[in-house]
Amino acid sequence: MKRLGWLVLGLVAATPAAAMLHNHLTKSTPKEDEVLATPPTTVRLWFSEKPTPAFSSVTLTNESNQRIKTSKMRATDDTLSVMADIEEPLAPGKYLLTWRTAGDDGHAVRGKFSFSVKQP
């Protein structure tokens, strides 16, 4: 019975470490919860591992849950980042950016964060 307890404890302790082995977002432009004076024209995401642009995407929605048109994700000069153009002007307000990518291990990861554009 003691062995089972140690095994369970070992698995629980290893779970956070195993989760960190997968690709994760390290920074973004715009930043999470950032309030911008000027509307952004691109979204750029950096990851802990090289993202695959073909398996990367973003969805941008406004406060009314209307989708804002963006281009497909593409590689950048930094192998750890991808970017997309925001193809229509952003009005003042709050936006939700939902992202998805896959790294070298093929494991899909996703997340979301919001940012705001303030009134001029």
PDB file of C-alpha atoms in Angstrom:
ATOM      1  CA  MET A   1       0.000   0.000   0.000  1.00  0.00           C
ATOM      2  CA  LYS A   2       2.923   2.350   0.714  1.00  0.00           C
ATOM      3  CA  ARG A   3       4.205   1.845  -2.822  1.00  0.00           C
ATOM      4  CA  LEU A   4       0.864   2.895  -4.262  1.00  0.00           C
ATOM      5  CA  GLY A   5       0.931   6.048  -2.132  1.00  0.00           C
ATOM      6  CA  TRP A   6       4.431   6.930  -3.340  1.00  0.00           C
ATOM      7  CA  LEU A   7       3.433   6.225  -6.927  1.00  0.00           C
ATOM      8  CA  VAL A   8       0.423   8.528  -6.688  1.00  0.00           C
ATOM      9  CA  LEU A   9       2.528  11.221  -5.010  1.00  0.00           C
ATOM     10  CA  GLY A  10       5.140  10.910  -7.746  1.00  0.00           C
ATOM     11  CA  LEU A  11       2.535  11.263 -10.494  1.00  0.00           C
ATOM     12  CA  VAL A  12       0.976  14.319  -8.860  1.00  0.00           C
ATOM     13  CA  ALA A  13       4.385  15.942  -8.423  1.00  0.00           C
ATOM     14  CA  ALA A  14       5.332  15.246 -12.053  1.00  0.00           C
ATOM     15  CA  THR A  15       2.104  16.602 -13.552  1.00  0.00           C
ATOM     16  CA  PRO A  16       3.035  20.329 -13.504  1.00  0.00           C
ATOM     17  CA  ALA A  17       6.474  19.508 -14.912  1.00  0.00           C
ATOM     18  CA  ALA A  18       4.941  17.424 -17.687  1.00  0.00           C
ATOM     19  CA  ALA A  19       2.535  20.228 -18.548  1.00  0.00           C
ATOM     20  CA  MET A  20       5.451  22.644 -18.957  1.00  0.00           C
ATOM     21  CA  LEU A  21       7.019  20.357 -21.573  1.00  0.00           C
ATOM     22  CA  HIS A  22       4.397  21.480 -24.081  1.00  0.00           C
ATOM     23  CA  ASN A  23       4.566  24.713 -25.991  1.00  0.00           C
ATOM     24  CA  HIS A  24       3.159  27.743 -24.175  1.00  0.00           C
ATOM     25  CA  LEU A  25       2.703  31.455 -24.848  1.00  0.00           C
ATOM     26  CA  THR A  26       5.542  33.538 -23.409  1.00  0.00           C
ATOM     27  CA  LYS A  27       4.562  37.027 -24.615  1.00  0.00           C
ATOM     28  CA  SER A  28       2.332  38.832 -27.060  1.00  0.00           C
ATOM     29  CA  THR A  29       1.722  42.103 -28.844  1.00  0.00           C
ATOM     30  CA  PRO A  30      -0.730  43.396 -27.805  1.00  0.00           C
ATOM     31  CA  LYS A  31      -0.131  42.216 -24.249  1.00  0.00           C
ATOM     32  CA  GLU A  32      -2.746  40.590 -22.051  1.00  0.00           C
ATOM     33  CA  ASP A  33      -4.980  43.255 -20.439  1.00  0.00           C
ATOM     34  CA  GLU A  34      -3.074  46.044 -22.212  1.00  0.00           C
ATOM     35  CA  VAL A  35      -4.950  49.308 -22.823  1.00  0.00           C
ATOM     36  CA  LEU A  36      -3.775  50.768 -26.128  1.00  0.00           C
ATOM     37  CA  ALA A  37      -3.997  54.400 -27.195  1.00  0.00           C
ATOM     38  CA  THR A  38      -3.633  53.382 -30.856  1.00  0.00           C
ATOM     39  CA  PRO A  39      -5.441  50.362 -32.335  1.00  0.00           C
ATOM     40  CA  PRO A  40      -3.034  47.573 -33.294  1.00  0.00           C
ATOM     41  CA  THR A  41      -2.781  46.459 -36.912  1.00  0.00           C
ATOM     42  CA  THR A  42      -1.087  43.136 -36.159  1.00  0.00           C
ATOM     43  CA  VAL A  43      -1.085  40.423 -33.529  1.00  0.00           C
ATOM     44  CA  ARG A  44       2.220  38.759 -32.688  1.00  0.00           C
ATOM     45  CA  LEU A  45       2.597  35.778 -30.385  1.00  0.00           C
ATOM     46  CA  TRP A  46       5.808  34.297 -28.939  1.00  0.00           C
ATOM     47  CA  PHE A  47       6.026  30.734 -27.649  1.00  0.00           C
ATOM     48  CA  SER A  48       8.407  28.596 -25.625  1.00  0.00           C
ATOM     49  CA  GLU A  49       8.927  26.338 -28.660  1.00  0.00           C
ATOM     50  CA  LYS A  50       8.914  27.026 -32.375  1.00  0.00           C
ATOM     51  CA  PRO A  51       5.250  27.253 -33.448  1.00  0.00           C
ATOM     52  CA  THR A  52       4.079  25.794 -36.742  1.00  0.00           C
ATOM     53  CA  PRO A  53       2.356  28.609 -38.696  1.00  0.00           C
ATOM     54  CA  ALA A  54       0.150  26.137 -40.606  1.00  0.00           C
ATOM     55  CA  PHE A  55      -1.242  24.894 -37.279  1.00  0.00           C
ATOM     56  CA  SER A  56      -1.484  28.356 -35.696  1.00  0.00           C
ATOM     57  CA  SER A  57      -4.506  30.633 -35.733  1.00  0.00           C
ATOM     58  CA  VAL A  58      -6.091  33.573 -33.964  1.00  0.00           C
ATOM     59  CA  THR A  59      -9.677  34.675 -33.601  1.00  0.00           C
ATOM     60  CA  LEU A  60     -10.354  38.259 -32.592  1.00  0.00           C
ATOM     61  CA  THR A  61     -13.789  39.317 -31.335  1.00  0.00           C
ATOM     62  CA  ASN A  62     -15.176  42.571 -29.990  1.00  0.00           C
ATOM     63  CA  GLU A  63     -17.414  43.158 -26.965  1.00  0.00           C
ATOM     64  CA  SER A  64     -20.485  42.221 -29.022  1.00  0.00           C
ATOM     65  CA  ASN A  65     -18.813  38.907 -29.899  1.00  0.00           C
ATOM     66  CA  GLN A  66     -18.479  39.982 -33.541  1.00  0.00           C
ATOM     67  CA  ARG A  67     -15.489  38.480 -35.279  1.00  0.00           C
ATOM     68  CA  ILE A  68     -12.814  40.845 -36.581  1.00  0.00           C
ATOM     69  CA  LYS A  69     -11.154  39.706 -39.812  1.00  0.00           C
ATOM     70  CA  THR A  70      -7.502  38.682 -39.484  1.00  0.00           C
ATOM     71  CA  SER A  71      -5.029  37.187 -41.918  1.00  0.00           C
ATOM     72  CA  LYS A  72      -3.612  33.699 -41.570  1.00  0.00           C
ATOM     73  CA  MET A  73      -0.725  33.340 -39.149  1.00  0.00           C
ATOM     74  CA  ARG A  74       2.728  33.550 -40.685  1.00  0.00           C
ATOM     75  CA  ALA A  75       6.319  33.094 -39.595  1.00  0.00           C
ATOM     76  CA  THR A  76       8.374  36.098 -38.482  1.00  0.00           C
ATOM     77  CA  ASP A  77      12.069  36.923 -38.205  1.00  0.00           C
ATOM     78  CA  ASP A  78      11.995  35.245 -34.774  1.00  0.00           C
ATOM     79  CA  THR A  79      11.561  31.456 -34.985  1.00  0.00           C
ATOM     80  CA  LEU A  80       9.600  31.463 -31.709  1.00  0.00           C
ATOM     81  CA  SER A  81       6.884  33.810 -32.959  1.00  0.00           C
ATOM     82  CA  VAL A  82       4.047  34.013 -35.459  1.00  0.00           C
ATOM     83  CA  MET A  83       1.916  36.962 -36.471  1.00  0.00           C
ATOM     84  CA  ALA A  84      -1.300  37.922 -38.228  1.00  0.00           C
ATOM     85  CA  ASP A  85      -2.604  41.177 -39.663  1.00  0.00           C
ATOM     86  CA  ILE A  86      -5.776  42.717 -38.280  1.00  0.00           C
ATOM     87  CA  GLU A  87      -7.580  43.445 -41.524  1.00  0.00           C
ATOM     88  CA  GLU A  88     -10.088  46.020 -40.339  1.00  0.00           C
ATOM     89  CA  PRO A  89      -9.749  49.067 -38.089  1.00  0.00           C
ATOM     90  CA  LEU A  90     -10.463  48.483 -34.403  1.00  0.00           C
ATOM     91  CA  ALA A  91     -12.855  50.870 -32.698  1.00  0.00           C
ATOM     92  CA  PRO A  92     -12.375  51.803 -29.046  1.00  0.00           C
ATOM     93  CA  GLY A  93     -13.462  48.976 -26.767  1.00  0.00           C
ATOM     94  CA  LYS A  94     -12.446  45.606 -25.354  1.00  0.00           C
ATOM     95  CA  TYR A  95     -11.314  42.696 -27.550  1.00  0.00           C
ATOM     96  CA  LEU A  96     -10.839  38.988 -26.934  1.00  0.00           C
ATOM     97  CA  LEU A  97      -7.977  37.249 -28.716  1.00  0.00           C
ATOM     98  CA  THR A  98      -8.210  33.447 -28.869  1.00  0.00           C
ATOM     99  CA  TRP A  99      -5.116  31.649 -30.141  1.00  0.00           C
ATOM    100  CA  ARG A 100      -4.077  28.137 -31.048  1.00  0.00           C
ATOM    101  CA  THR A 101      -0.774  26.606 -32.128  1.00  0.00           C
ATOM    102  CA  ALA A 102       1.231  23.393 -32.159  1.00  0.00           C
ATOM    103  CA  GLY A 103       4.915  22.957 -31.497  1.00  0.00           C
ATOM    104  CA  ASP A 104       7.478  20.387 -32.539  1.00  0.00           C
ATOM    105  CA  ASP A 105       5.807  17.717 -30.404  1.00  0.00           C
ATOM    106  CA  GLY A 106       2.580  18.136 -32.421  1.00  0.00           C
ATOM    107  CA  HIS A 107       0.539  18.805 -29.269  1.00  0.00           C
ATOM    108  CA  ALA A 108      -2.048  21.531 -29.858  1.00  0.00           C
ATOM    109  CA  VAL A 109      -2.215  24.267 -27.239  1.00  0.00           C
ATOM    110  CA  ARG A 110      -4.626  27.159 -26.997  1.00  0.00           C
ATOM    111  CA  GLY A 111      -5.425  30.141 -24.883  1.00  0.00           C
ATOM    112  CA  LYS A 112      -7.077  33.516 -24.842  1.00  0.00           C
ATOM    113  CA  PHE A 113      -6.634  36.957 -23.408  1.00  0.00           C
ATOM    114  CA  SER A 114      -8.194  40.373 -23.739  1.00  0.00           C
ATOM    115  CA  PHE A 115      -6.881  43.846 -24.506  1.00  0.00           C
ATOM    116  CA  SER A 116      -8.560  47.208 -24.963  1.00  0.00           C
ATOM    117  CA  VAL A 117      -8.366  50.202 -27.273  1.00  0.00           C
ATOM    118  CA  LYS A 118      -9.172  53.398 -25.410  1.00  0.00           C
ATOM    119  CA  GLN A 119     -11.129  56.381 -26.633  1.00  0.00           C
ATOM    120  CA  PRO A 120      -8.967  59.057 -28.312  1.00  0.00           C
TER     121      PRO A 120
END
